[in-house]
Every structure is written in C-alpha cells, then in structure tokens.
mmCIF file of C-alpha atoms in Angstrom:
data_model
loop_
_atom_site.group_PDB
_atom_site.id
_atom_site.type_symbol
_atom_site.label_atom_id
_atom_site.label_comp_id
_atom_site.label_asym_id
_atom_site.label_seq_id
_atom_site.Cartn_x
_atom_site.Cartn_y
_atom_site.Cartn_z
ATOM 1 C CA MET A 86 -12.549 109.710 94.260
ATOM 2 C CA ASN A 87 -14.806 111.660 96.830
ATOM 3 C CA PRO A 88 -12.338 113.864 98.510
ATOM 4 C CA GLU A 89 -11.144 115.218 95.064
ATOM 5 C CA ASN A 90 -14.689 115.893 94.078
ATOM 6 C CA HIS A 91 -15.258 117.694 97.224
ATOM 7 C CA GLN A 92 -11.760 119.753 96.377
ATOM 8 C CA THR A 93 -13.008 120.594 93.380
ATOM 9 C CA THR A 94 -16.253 121.931 94.400
ATOM 10 C CA THR A 95 -14.829 124.506 97.186
ATOM 11 C CA THR A 96 -12.173 124.947 94.369
ATOM 12 C CA HIS A 97 -15.327 126.583 92.341
ATOM 13 C CA SER A 98 -17.133 129.072 95.070
ATOM 14 C CA LYS A 99 -14.235 131.580 94.596
ATOM 15 C CA VAL A 100 -14.265 133.746 97.794
ATOM 16 C CA ILE A 101 -17.416 131.760 100.111
ATOM 17 C CA SER A 102 -17.145 128.055 100.202
ATOM 18 C CA HIS A 103 -19.548 127.296 103.135
ATOM 19 C CA VAL A 104 -22.361 124.810 101.336
ATOM 20 C CA PHE A 105 -22.352 121.765 102.629
ATOM 21 C CA PHE A 106 -25.070 119.093 101.188
ATOM 22 C CA THR A 107 -26.903 116.358 103.011
ATOM 23 C CA GLY A 108 -29.109 113.475 101.759
ATOM 24 C CA THR A 109 -28.731 112.495 97.754
ATOM 25 C CA ALA A 110 -27.259 115.943 97.676
ATOM 26 C CA LYS A 111 -24.336 115.286 98.970
ATOM 27 C CA GLN A 112 -24.458 111.820 98.235
ATOM 28 C CA GLY A 113 -24.185 112.409 94.370
ATOM 29 C CA SER A 114 -21.405 112.775 92.169
ATOM 30 C CA ALA A 115 -20.298 116.932 92.719
ATOM 31 C CA GLY A 116 -19.319 118.203 89.530
ATOM 32 C CA PRO A 117 -20.583 120.434 87.138
ATOM 33 C CA PRO A 118 -24.748 120.884 87.587
ATOM 34 C CA LEU A 119 -25.497 120.761 84.453
ATOM 35 C CA GLY A 120 -24.852 118.861 81.909
ATOM 36 C CA LEU A 121 -24.667 115.538 84.543
ATOM 37 C CA VAL A 122 -25.408 112.738 81.873
ATOM 38 C CA ASP A 123 -26.786 108.990 82.909
ATOM 39 C CA ILE A 124 -26.846 106.427 79.285
ATOM 40 C CA GLY A 125 -29.036 103.290 79.340
ATOM 41 C CA VAL A 126 -29.078 100.814 76.839
ATOM 42 C CA SER A 127 -31.436 97.741 76.432
ATOM 43 C CA ASP A 128 -32.354 95.294 73.416
ATOM 44 C CA ILE A 129 -33.396 98.154 71.117
ATOM 45 C CA ALA A 130 -32.880 101.531 72.192
ATOM 46 C CA TYR A 131 -30.497 103.553 73.868
ATOM 47 C CA ILE A 132 -32.128 106.646 76.618
ATOM 48 C CA PHE A 133 -29.494 109.339 77.644
ATOM 49 C CA ARG A 134 -30.462 111.922 80.911
ATOM 50 C CA VAL A 135 -29.104 115.274 81.138
ATOM 51 C CA SER A 136 -29.413 117.300 83.756
ATOM 52 C CA LEU A 137 -30.523 120.875 82.355
ATOM 53 C CA PRO A 138 -31.238 122.632 85.860
ATOM 54 C CA GLY A 139 -32.640 126.368 85.377
ATOM 55 C CA MET A 140 -33.960 125.148 81.953
ATOM 56 C CA ALA A 141 -37.358 126.094 81.600
ATOM 57 C CA LYS A 142 -39.399 124.208 78.986
ATOM 58 C CA ASN A 143 -41.090 127.799 77.520
ATOM 59 C CA GLN A 144 -38.866 129.976 77.807
ATOM 60 C CA ASP A 145 -35.492 128.560 76.704
ATOM 61 C CA LYS A 146 -35.095 126.997 73.331
ATOM 62 C CA ILE A 147 -32.933 123.711 72.745
ATOM 63 C CA LYS A 148 -31.803 121.779 70.058
ATOM 64 C CA CYS A 149 -30.508 118.715 71.196
ATOM 65 C CA GLU A 150 -28.531 117.225 67.223
ATOM 66 C CA ILE A 151 -28.394 113.537 67.062
ATOM 67 C CA GLN A 152 -26.194 111.541 64.574
ATOM 68 C CA ARG A 153 -26.364 108.073 63.053
ATOM 69 C CA GLU A 154 -23.059 107.411 64.952
ATOM 70 C CA GLY A 155 -24.722 108.066 67.931
ATOM 71 C CA ARG A 156 -23.316 111.716 68.716
ATOM 72 C CA VAL A 157 -25.454 113.555 71.302
ATOM 73 C CA CYS A 158 -25.205 117.485 70.788
ATOM 74 C CA ILE A 159 -27.389 119.119 73.000
ATOM 75 C CA GLN A 160 -27.329 123.102 72.783
ATOM 76 C CA GLY A 161 -29.385 125.257 74.666
ATOM 77 C CA VAL A 162 -28.932 129.005 76.239
ATOM 78 C CA VAL A 163 -29.232 129.977 80.375
ATOM 79 C CA PRO A 164 -30.977 132.310 81.000
ATOM 80 C CA GLU A 165 -30.133 135.250 83.319
ATOM 81 C CA ILE A 166 -31.423 135.452 87.236
ATOM 82 C CA ALA A 167 -35.029 135.727 87.105
ATOM 83 C CA ILE A 168 -35.853 138.043 89.511
ATOM 84 C CA PRO A 169 -36.318 141.329 87.782
ATOM 85 C CA SER A 170 -33.510 144.328 88.774
ATOM 86 C CA ASP A 171 -36.250 147.165 88.190
ATOM 87 C CA SER A 172 -33.524 149.268 90.182
ATOM 88 C CA GLY A 173 -31.366 148.409 87.669
ATOM 89 C CA CYS A 174 -28.524 147.147 90.075
ATOM 90 C CA LEU A 175 -26.369 144.431 89.404
ATOM 91 C CA TYR A 176 -25.164 141.961 91.373
ATOM 92 C CA ARG A 177 -21.512 140.767 91.693
ATOM 93 C CA MET A 178 -21.491 137.214 92.548
ATOM 94 C CA GLN A 179 -19.842 135.667 95.863
ATOM 95 C CA VAL A 180 -20.724 132.042 95.472
ATOM 96 C CA GLN A 181 -21.126 130.765 91.718
ATOM 97 C CA GLN A 182 -22.183 127.078 92.130
ATOM 98 C CA LEU A 183 -24.609 126.425 89.884
ATOM 99 C CA THR A 184 -23.744 127.296 85.832
ATOM 100 C CA PRO A 185 -23.790 131.159 84.891
ATOM 101 C CA PRO A 186 -26.067 133.051 82.226
ATOM 102 C CA GLY A 187 -25.372 132.214 78.701
ATOM 103 C CA PRO A 188 -24.710 129.429 75.547
ATOM 104 C CA PHE A 189 -23.677 125.891 76.239
ATOM 105 C CA SER A 190 -23.545 122.469 74.284
ATOM 106 C CA ILE A 191 -22.836 119.817 76.112
ATOM 107 C CA THR A 192 -21.678 116.158 73.526
ATOM 108 C CA PHE A 193 -21.318 112.987 74.239
ATOM 109 C CA ASN A 194 -21.355 110.050 72.544
ATOM 110 C CA LEU A 195 -24.321 106.771 72.981
ATOM 111 C CA PRO A 196 -22.445 103.211 73.017
ATOM 112 C CA GLY A 197 -23.774 102.418 69.162
ATOM 113 C CA GLN A 198 -25.494 103.785 66.036
ATOM 114 C CA VAL A 199 -28.828 105.046 66.470
ATOM 115 C CA ASP A 200 -31.668 105.993 64.131
ATOM 116 C CA PRO A 201 -31.767 109.647 64.236
ATOM 117 C CA ARG A 202 -35.337 109.942 62.997
ATOM 118 C CA LEU A 203 -36.735 107.016 66.229
ATOM 119 C CA PHE A 204 -36.101 109.896 68.560
ATOM 120 C CA SER A 205 -38.798 110.655 71.652
ATOM 121 C CA PRO A 206 -37.125 113.467 73.653
ATOM 122 C CA LYS A 207 -39.064 114.299 76.923
ATOM 123 C CA PHE A 208 -38.122 117.665 78.866
ATOM 124 C CA ARG A 209 -39.573 116.837 82.567
ATOM 125 C CA PRO A 210 -40.433 119.627 84.276
ATOM 126 C CA ASP A 211 -37.437 119.079 86.697
ATOM 127 C CA GLY A 212 -35.319 119.755 84.573
ATOM 128 C CA ILE A 213 -33.776 116.564 83.597
ATOM 129 C CA PHE A 214 -34.551 115.672 79.783
ATOM 130 C CA GLU A 215 -34.998 111.881 78.949
ATOM 131 C CA VAL A 216 -34.774 111.179 75.336
ATOM 132 C CA VAL A 217 -34.983 107.038 74.141
ATOM 133 C CA VAL A 218 -33.456 106.439 70.635
ATOM 134 C CA VAL A 219 -33.462 103.643 69.079
ATOM 135 C CA LYS A 220 -30.584 102.013 67.488
ATOM 136 C CA LEU A 221 -29.775 101.050 64.177
ATOM 137 C CA GLY A 222 -30.649 98.238 61.923
ATOM 138 C CA VAL A 223 -33.619 97.779 64.852
ATOM 139 C CA ARG A 224 -36.467 96.293 62.946
ATOM 140 C CA ILE A 225 -40.461 95.506 63.485
ATOM 141 C CA PRO A 226 -40.475 91.737 64.507
ATOM 142 C CA THR A 227 -42.187 89.787 61.911
ATOM 143 C CA SER A 228 -43.407 86.573 63.337
ATOM 144 C CA MET B 232 -63.629 65.842 55.587
ATOM 145 C CA SER B 233 -64.881 65.313 52.287
ATOM 146 C CA ILE B 234 -61.491 64.049 51.147
ATOM 147 C CA SER B 235 -62.051 61.149 53.403
ATOM 148 C CA ASP B 236 -65.938 60.320 52.956
ATOM 149 C CA ARG B 237 -64.974 60.218 49.532
ATOM 150 C CA ALA B 238 -62.068 57.896 50.352
ATOM 151 C CA THR B 239 -64.858 55.636 52.297
ATOM 152 C CA GLN B 240 -67.666 55.642 50.147
ATOM 153 C CA PRO B 241 -66.340 55.408 47.131
ATOM 154 C CA GLY B 242 -70.131 54.623 45.328
ATOM 155 C CA SER B 243 -70.952 57.996 46.475
ATOM 156 C CA ILE B 244 -68.624 60.041 44.521
ATOM 157 C CA ALA B 245 -70.987 60.232 41.650
ATOM 158 C CA GLY B 246 -74.425 61.694 43.102
ATOM 159 C CA ASP B 247 -72.507 63.718 45.061
ATOM 160 C CA PHE B 248 -70.416 65.366 42.978
ATOM 161 C CA PRO B 249 -70.103 66.938 39.480
ATOM 162 C CA PRO B 250 -68.136 64.591 36.525
ATOM 163 C CA ASP B 251 -64.925 65.777 36.449
ATOM 164 C CA PRO B 252 -64.341 66.537 33.297
ATOM 165 C CA LEU B 253 -60.779 64.743 33.311
ATOM 166 C CA LEU B 254 -61.425 61.651 35.145
ATOM 167 C CA SER B 255 -63.744 59.348 32.840
ATOM 168 C CA THR B 256 -66.925 57.938 35.237
ATOM 169 C CA GLY B 257 -66.110 54.999 36.791
ATOM 170 C CA SER B 258 -62.450 55.804 37.361
ATOM 171 C CA PHE B 259 -61.206 57.371 40.225
ATOM 172 C CA ILE B 260 -58.164 58.139 41.879
ATOM 173 C CA SER B 261 -56.929 55.240 44.461
ATOM 174 C CA SER B 262 -57.384 57.074 47.969
ATOM 175 C CA PRO B 263 -55.060 57.348 50.823
ATOM 176 C CA THR B 264 -56.734 53.854 52.209
ATOM 177 C CA THR B 265 -56.261 51.521 49.343
ATOM 178 C CA ALA B 266 -52.684 52.843 49.299
ATOM 179 C CA GLY B 267 -51.893 52.018 52.484
ATOM 180 C CA ASP B 268 -53.773 48.489 52.525
ATOM 181 C CA GLY B 269 -52.455 47.654 49.062
ATOM 182 C CA THR B 270 -48.260 48.971 49.319
ATOM 183 C CA LEU B 271 -47.815 48.697 52.949
ATOM 184 C CA GLY B 272 -49.914 46.553 54.236
ATOM 185 C CA GLY B 273 -49.110 44.007 52.038
ATOM 186 C CA GLY B 274 -48.541 41.312 55.247
ATOM 187 C CA THR B 275 -46.629 43.189 57.408
ATOM 188 C CA GLN B 276 -49.190 45.396 58.999
ATOM 189 C CA PRO B 277 -52.448 44.553 59.935
ATOM 190 C CA PRO B 278 -55.446 46.473 58.111
ATOM 191 C CA ILE B 279 -56.353 47.883 61.368
ATOM 192 C CA GLN B 280 -52.999 49.572 60.943
ATOM 193 C CA GLY B 281 -53.956 50.967 57.937
ATOM 194 C CA GLY B 282 -57.287 52.532 58.783
ATOM 195 C CA SER B 283 -54.695 53.907 61.020
ATOM 196 C CA GLU B 284 -53.206 55.642 59.167
ATOM 197 C CA ALA B 285 -55.463 57.000 56.893
ATOM 198 C CA ILE B 286 -57.271 58.808 59.346
ATOM 199 C CA GLY B 287 -53.199 60.256 60.501
ATOM 200 C CA ARG B 288 -53.486 61.756 57.282
ATOM 201 C CA SER B 289 -57.227 63.263 57.193
ATOM 202 C CA ASP B 290 -55.826 65.178 60.366
ATOM 203 C CA GLN B 291 -52.984 66.539 58.121
ATOM 204 C CA VAL B 292 -55.209 68.101 56.041
ATOM 205 C CA ASN B 293 -57.129 69.376 58.600
ATOM 206 C CA PRO B 294 -54.415 70.296 60.756
ATOM 207 C CA SER B 295 -56.147 72.193 63.452
ATOM 208 C CA PRO B 296 -59.487 72.681 65.181
ATOM 209 C CA ASP B 297 -58.538 76.353 65.275
ATOM 210 C CA ASN B 298 -57.961 76.250 61.735
ATOM 211 C CA SER B 299 -61.020 75.377 60.653
ATOM 212 C CA GLU B 300 -63.069 77.355 62.708
ATOM 213 C CA SER B 301 -61.357 80.650 61.362
ATOM 214 C CA LYS B 302 -61.890 78.740 57.920
ATOM 215 C CA SER B 303 -65.732 78.388 58.064
ATOM 216 C CA ARG B 304 -65.641 81.925 59.531
ATOM 217 C CA LYS B 305 -64.501 83.675 56.854
ATOM 218 C CA ARG B 306 -66.106 81.529 54.218
ATOM 219 C CA SER B 307 -63.203 80.195 52.127
ATOM 220 C CA ALA B 308 -62.367 77.410 50.497
ATOM 221 C CA PRO B 309 -61.951 74.079 52.216
ATOM 222 C CA LEU B 310 -58.620 73.842 50.856
ATOM 223 C CA ASP B 311 -57.347 76.470 53.105
ATOM 224 C CA ASN B 312 -56.690 74.235 56.328
ATOM 225 C CA TRP B 313 -52.813 75.102 55.863
ATOM 226 C CA LEU B 314 -53.335 78.489 56.490
ATOM 227 C CA PRO B 315 -51.978 79.589 59.911
ATOM 228 C CA PRO B 316 -55.048 81.228 62.314
ATOM 229 C CA GLY B 317 -56.011 84.892 61.793
ATOM 230 C CA TRP B 318 -55.245 84.936 57.838
ATOM 231 C CA ARG B 319 -57.989 85.844 55.225
ATOM 232 C CA VAL B 320 -59.012 84.555 52.377
ATOM 233 C CA GLU B 321 -60.918 86.850 49.744
ATOM 234 C CA ASP B 322 -61.871 86.360 46.224
ATOM 235 C CA LYS B 323 -61.910 88.814 44.149
ATOM 236 C CA VAL B 324 -63.992 89.360 40.835
ATOM 237 C CA ARG B 325 -62.364 91.188 37.786
ATOM 238 C CA THR B 326 -64.664 93.375 36.710
ATOM 239 C CA SER B 327 -63.015 94.903 33.258
ATOM 240 C CA GLY B 328 -61.625 93.794 30.710
ATOM 241 C CA ALA B 329 -60.554 90.633 28.969
ATOM 242 C CA THR B 330 -60.433 88.357 31.741
ATOM 243 C CA ALA B 331 -63.313 90.400 33.463
ATOM 244 C CA GLY B 332 -65.437 87.937 35.372
ATOM 245 C CA THR B 333 -62.152 85.992 36.602
ATOM 246 C CA VAL B 334 -62.022 85.757 40.149
ATOM 247 C CA ASP B 335 -58.689 86.212 41.615
ATOM 248 C CA LYS B 336 -57.713 84.657 45.040
ATOM 249 C CA TYR B 337 -55.920 86.565 47.884
ATOM 250 C CA TYR B 338 -54.280 85.573 50.949
ATOM 251 C CA LEU B 339 -54.590 88.644 53.514
ATOM 252 C CA GLU B 340 -51.934 88.745 56.364
ATOM 253 C CA PRO B 341 -53.908 89.563 59.340
ATOM 254 C CA ILE B 342 -51.706 92.085 61.049
ATOM 255 C CA THR B 343 -50.255 94.279 58.187
ATOM 256 C CA GLY B 344 -53.183 93.580 55.849
ATOM 257 C CA ARG B 345 -50.853 92.334 52.912
ATOM 258 C CA LYS B 346 -51.867 89.919 49.886
ATOM 259 C CA PHE B 347 -50.881 87.269 48.663
ATOM 260 C CA ARG B 348 -51.132 85.537 44.936
ATOM 261 C CA SER B 349 -50.503 82.131 45.681
ATOM 262 C CA ARG B 350 -50.085 79.597 48.212
ATOM 263 C CA THR B 351 -46.230 79.442 47.230
ATOM 264 C CA GLU B 352 -46.326 83.306 48.206
ATOM 265 C CA VAL B 353 -47.968 83.265 51.509
ATOM 266 C CA LEU B 354 -45.345 80.053 52.567
ATOM 267 C CA TYR B 355 -42.213 81.961 51.053
ATOM 268 C CA TYR B 356 -43.168 84.463 53.280
ATOM 269 C CA LEU B 357 -43.949 82.928 56.281
ATOM 270 C CA GLU B 358 -40.818 80.859 56.050
ATOM 271 C CA HIS B 359 -38.650 84.131 55.146
ATOM 272 C CA GLY B 360 -40.420 86.923 56.587
ATOM 273 C CA THR B 361 -40.195 88.481 53.783
ATOM 274 C CA THR B 362 -41.580 88.662 49.853
ATOM 275 C CA PRO B 363 -38.291 87.303 47.311
ATOM 276 C CA LYS B 364 -36.915 90.263 45.272
ATOM 277 C CA LYS B 365 -37.600 90.772 42.049
ATOM 278 C CA GLY B 366 -35.242 89.947 39.956
ATOM 279 C CA SER B 367 -33.194 87.881 42.104
ATOM 280 C CA LYS B 368 -33.770 84.254 42.992
ATOM 281 C CA LYS B 369 -35.448 83.221 45.848
ATOM 282 C CA ALA B 370 -33.341 82.177 48.685
ATOM 283 C CA LYS B 371 -30.942 85.232 48.757
ATOM 284 C CA ASN B 372 -33.101 87.694 49.363
ATOM 285 C CA THR B 373 -32.246 87.548 53.132
ATOM 286 C CA VAL B 374 -28.271 87.226 53.072
ATOM 287 C CA SER B 375 -28.335 90.210 50.786
ATOM 288 C CA SER B 376 -30.650 92.977 52.333
ATOM 289 C CA SER B 377 -28.915 91.961 55.237
ATOM 290 C CA GLY B 378 -25.464 92.526 53.625
ATOM 291 C CA HIS B 379 -26.693 95.517 52.436
ATOM 292 C CA LEU B 380 -27.641 96.875 55.896
ATOM 293 C CA GLU B 381 -24.041 96.189 57.053
ATOM 294 C CA ALA B 382 -22.772 97.921 54.511
ATOM 295 C CA LYS B 383 -25.056 100.665 54.906
ATOM 296 C CA GLY B 384 -23.856 101.180 58.240
ATOM 297 C CA ARG B 385 -19.708 101.690 57.333
ATOM 298 C CA ASN B 386 -19.938 103.903 54.275
ATOM 299 C CA LYS B 387 -21.750 106.311 56.698
ATOM 300 C CA SER B 388 -20.214 109.598 55.628
ATOM 301 C CA SER B 389 -19.601 108.993 52.425
ATOM 302 C CA ARG B 390 -23.473 108.948 51.811
ATOM 303 C CA LYS B 391 -25.354 112.374 52.076
ATOM 304 C CA ALA B 392 -29.005 114.128 51.845
ATOM 305 C CA LYS B 393 -29.266 113.059 47.946
ATOM 306 C CA GLU B 394 -28.404 108.726 48.253
ATOM 307 C CA PRO B 395 -31.654 107.398 46.357
ATOM 308 C CA PRO B 396 -34.000 105.697 48.471
ATOM 309 C CA PRO B 397 -34.326 101.953 48.017
ATOM 310 C CA PRO B 398 -36.617 99.839 47.440
ATOM 311 C CA PRO B 399 -38.218 99.167 51.170
ATOM 312 C CA LEU B 400 -36.541 95.786 51.999
ATOM 313 C CA PRO B 401 -39.111 94.623 55.034
ATOM 314 C CA PRO B 402 -42.403 94.869 53.567
ATOM 315 C CA LEU B 403 -44.831 97.868 55.488
ATOM 316 C CA PRO B 404 -47.153 98.815 53.795
ATOM 317 C CA PRO B 405 -49.253 100.582 56.181
ATOM 318 C CA LEU B 406 -45.854 102.080 58.125
ATOM 319 C CA LYS B 407 -44.495 104.649 55.629
ATOM 320 C CA PHE B 408 -40.991 104.029 56.995
ATOM 321 C CA ASP B 409 -37.795 103.190 55.532
ATOM 322 C CA PHE B 410 -35.176 101.618 57.841
ATOM 323 C CA GLU B 411 -32.441 101.564 55.213
ATOM 324 C CA ASP B 412 -32.476 105.004 54.743
ATOM 325 C CA ALA B 413 -31.923 106.621 58.315
ATOM 326 C CA PRO B 414 -30.070 109.865 57.794
ATOM 327 C CA GLU B 415 -26.370 110.770 58.470
ATOM 328 C CA LYS B 416 -27.874 113.853 61.158
ATOM 329 C CA VAL B 417 -31.231 115.420 62.328
ATOM 330 C CA SER B 418 -31.492 117.581 64.128
ATOM 331 C CA TRP B 419 -34.796 118.367 67.401
ATOM 332 C CA CYS B 420 -35.192 121.280 68.648
ATOM 333 C CA MET B 421 -38.163 122.237 70.946
ATOM 334 C CA GLU B 422 -40.380 125.050 69.777
ATOM 335 C CA ASN B 423 -41.075 128.179 72.119
ATOM 336 C CA ALA B 424 -44.077 127.982 72.469
ATOM 337 C CA GLY B 425 -47.087 126.414 73.836
ATOM 338 C CA GLU B 426 -47.114 122.324 75.209
ATOM 339 C CA GLU B 427 -43.463 120.957 74.619
ATOM 340 C CA ALA B 428 -43.081 120.045 70.994
ATOM 341 C CA TRP B 429 -39.762 119.170 68.938
ATOM 342 C CA THR B 430 -39.519 119.393 65.345
ATOM 343 C CA PRO B 431 -36.648 117.566 63.290
ATOM 344 C CA PHE B 432 -34.881 119.237 60.859
ATOM 345 C CA ILE B 433 -32.151 118.004 58.260
ATOM 346 C CA GLY B 434 -29.518 120.257 57.785
ATOM 347 C CA ASP B 435 -31.576 123.025 57.552
ATOM 348 C CA GLY B 436 -35.128 121.590 56.384
ATOM 349 C CA ARG B 437 -37.372 121.067 58.376
ATOM 350 C CA VAL B 438 -38.889 117.862 58.309
ATOM 351 C CA GLN B 439 -42.391 117.468 57.259
ATOM 352 C CA ASP B 440 -45.150 117.395 59.818
ATOM 353 C CA SER B 441 -46.284 114.359 58.048
ATOM 354 C CA VAL B 442 -42.697 112.515 57.841
ATOM 355 C CA ARG B 443 -43.008 113.373 61.551
ATOM 356 C CA ARG B 444 -45.890 111.379 62.022
ATOM 357 C CA ASP B 445 -44.480 108.089 60.136
ATOM 358 C CA TRP B 446 -41.388 108.407 62.777
ATOM 359 C CA CYS B 447 -43.740 109.194 65.500
ATOM 360 C CA THR B 448 -45.727 105.788 64.968
ATOM 361 C CA ALA B 449 -42.290 103.742 63.781
ATOM 362 C CA PHE B 450 -41.105 104.741 67.371
ATOM 363 C CA THR B 451 -44.469 103.718 68.743
ATOM 364 C CA VAL B 452 -44.383 100.306 66.620
ATOM 365 C CA ILE B 453 -40.526 99.084 67.161
ATOM 366 C CA THR B 454 -40.572 99.876 71.043
ATOM 367 C CA THR B 455 -44.085 98.337 71.905
ATOM 368 C CA LYS B 456 -44.011 95.645 69.415
ATOM 369 C CA ASN B 457 -39.884 94.261 70.252
ATOM 370 C CA PRO B 458 -41.222 92.613 73.953
ATOM 371 C CA SER B 459 -37.907 92.504 75.058
ATOM 372 C CA ARG B 460 -37.557 95.732 76.536
#
C-alpha cells in the first residue's frame, strides 16, 4: 500500500519529484491533499472531518449539502495564489502537489440516515472542516 | 399518616373531621388493621403479624421520605404521594363561565413543564413516555408511532417539501422541533462576513432564523441529554 501511494505522489509532480515528507506528513496516506475524509460514529450521531487546506473561512464560500440518506456533498472554490503579482507575471507551475485553483466538490456517504437539520459544522482555522450530524430517529430521552 | 391515625383511633374521627355526607355517624369504613385481623389473622397468624402488616400498608401510602418532603414543600394534598419526586401540583380556580369557582388540579412534569389533568394521565405518561393519542385507544400509541417512523424512512424520495406536517408524537412543548418531519435535503452555506456562520437552505428557500434556532436547540438538547455518547 505504501509503495503504491508513493508512486502516485511522484507521478503527480510533473517535473521535479524531490519532495520529501517527514514526521506525520510521511506517515499520513498520501493522496489528494484536499478532500481527505474521516468518518466517525457514536450512538446518536456521526462526525466527519474533511481536509480543506488553502480554504479560508472568511473568504471562500463553502457549501455543504446533506441529504437524509446520509449523502454529503461539499462544494467550494480553491482560491488563486494569494501573493499579489502586481507585475502581472504568470508562473508556470513546475511542481503541483497542492490542489490547483478552481471549483471542486467532495461527495461521500455516511454509514446511515441522518436528520439534515441537526447539523453542526465547524470550519477550523487549520483547514479541517468538522461536522457532527445526528442520526435519523434519535429522540430526546424521556425517562 | 392521617389514615393510620384514623385506623388506630376510630373514636377520634367525629371530632377531627367534618361529618362525611356519605357515611352516617357511627358507621365507619373498616380499616386495613381490622381487615387483617379478621380475615387473615384468624388463628393462623398471631395478632402481632396483623399489626406489622398495617404498618407496611401505611408505608405504601407514603412510599418514600423524598416524596413527602417535596409534597409538603409544594403544598399539595396529602394524597399525591404517588407522584414521583420533582413533580408539582397546581390548583387552578376557574375564573369565568358557568363553572367559575371550580378548582382544577394539574400535575406538572418537572423537566418539560407539561401539564396533566389526572393521575391516570400521569401514570400513563410515566409508563409509556407519551400521552394517549386522541381517537386511538391507549397502548397502541407507541407501536403506531414507531411504525410510522419506519414507514417514513422507507419511502424517502416520495415525500417532498409539501407533506402535511404530522402531529408531533413525542410531546415536547418547549422545543419546537418535529423529529418525524426530517426534510429530504438541507444545504448549509457558510456566510462570507465576519464570524463563522452557517445558513441552512431547503430547496432554494433560506430557512428562517427562528426555525434555525429551534434546530440548534434540538441539536444541543439531543447531544447533551443522551448520556451514551
């Protein structure tokens, strides 16, 4: 599994492949840096975490559509390079491992049905989008 | 307490209580003590047994010290000892109409503040967690509600925005949230300005802020009140 992942990483970078990882970056599964998903479950709710590096909560409009069947669709736009190029010069990317600018969507299914109203999103400043959503049919305990 | 007094000193009834309109003076309803002595006791059990049995019965009338404490604090009638701790009793006097002056007694659920009009209703609620549905006979209510839920989950896509809102089955007066009526899809959009704020949309329509707050409250209540996380 690890060698394969390494291969895909190197094929992503078009020209120079001298990019190395240390620490957790090396241990983490290499893949698209945007859109890695964690899904967790409790008795009453699911949590999912999605990596959205490069997205800032006050600049980029993010939309998260959630269906009762448990389908989640996150849409957004990856912003352009932030450093102003007042000289108007354009850079041709030679290594491109980050997600290029432009619109994207990430779609996945939660393990079960949910109540789309009971949805608690949190966009962390480090670019991880965390959401807790309550399972369908969960009630407030009466006794 | 007053019952056991009456049982041990039947002679004091006339002095302490107003004459009962249904019982003529001199007659009295046989107390548990005498019944125990007469029917059960007769030869097989020593009279001491009968006495302890009577004590046991008066204990049943006063189930626990907690109850009697809360009872005296809430100034309810002594016969509400069956109420669980925390419940309150409210006496309301009708102020108008032909029946003005009549006192209605209500039992108040401690958490939701829900009102019940009779002991029967309270006991039903304690047992089933719901109130009997109007029209349908008791007991079937819980079954039908869960069946309703399953059916709803199954024919998901056939129900669109225009379904008639079913009556809220688990009665939660302070929380305006119909758990049965989950929409097919909600889109949450992060607002551009200032603090992180998410706005829900159903279809193209923005969900009202008040409704959104109810959702938020429901979420908080559900995630905090369910202990098994």
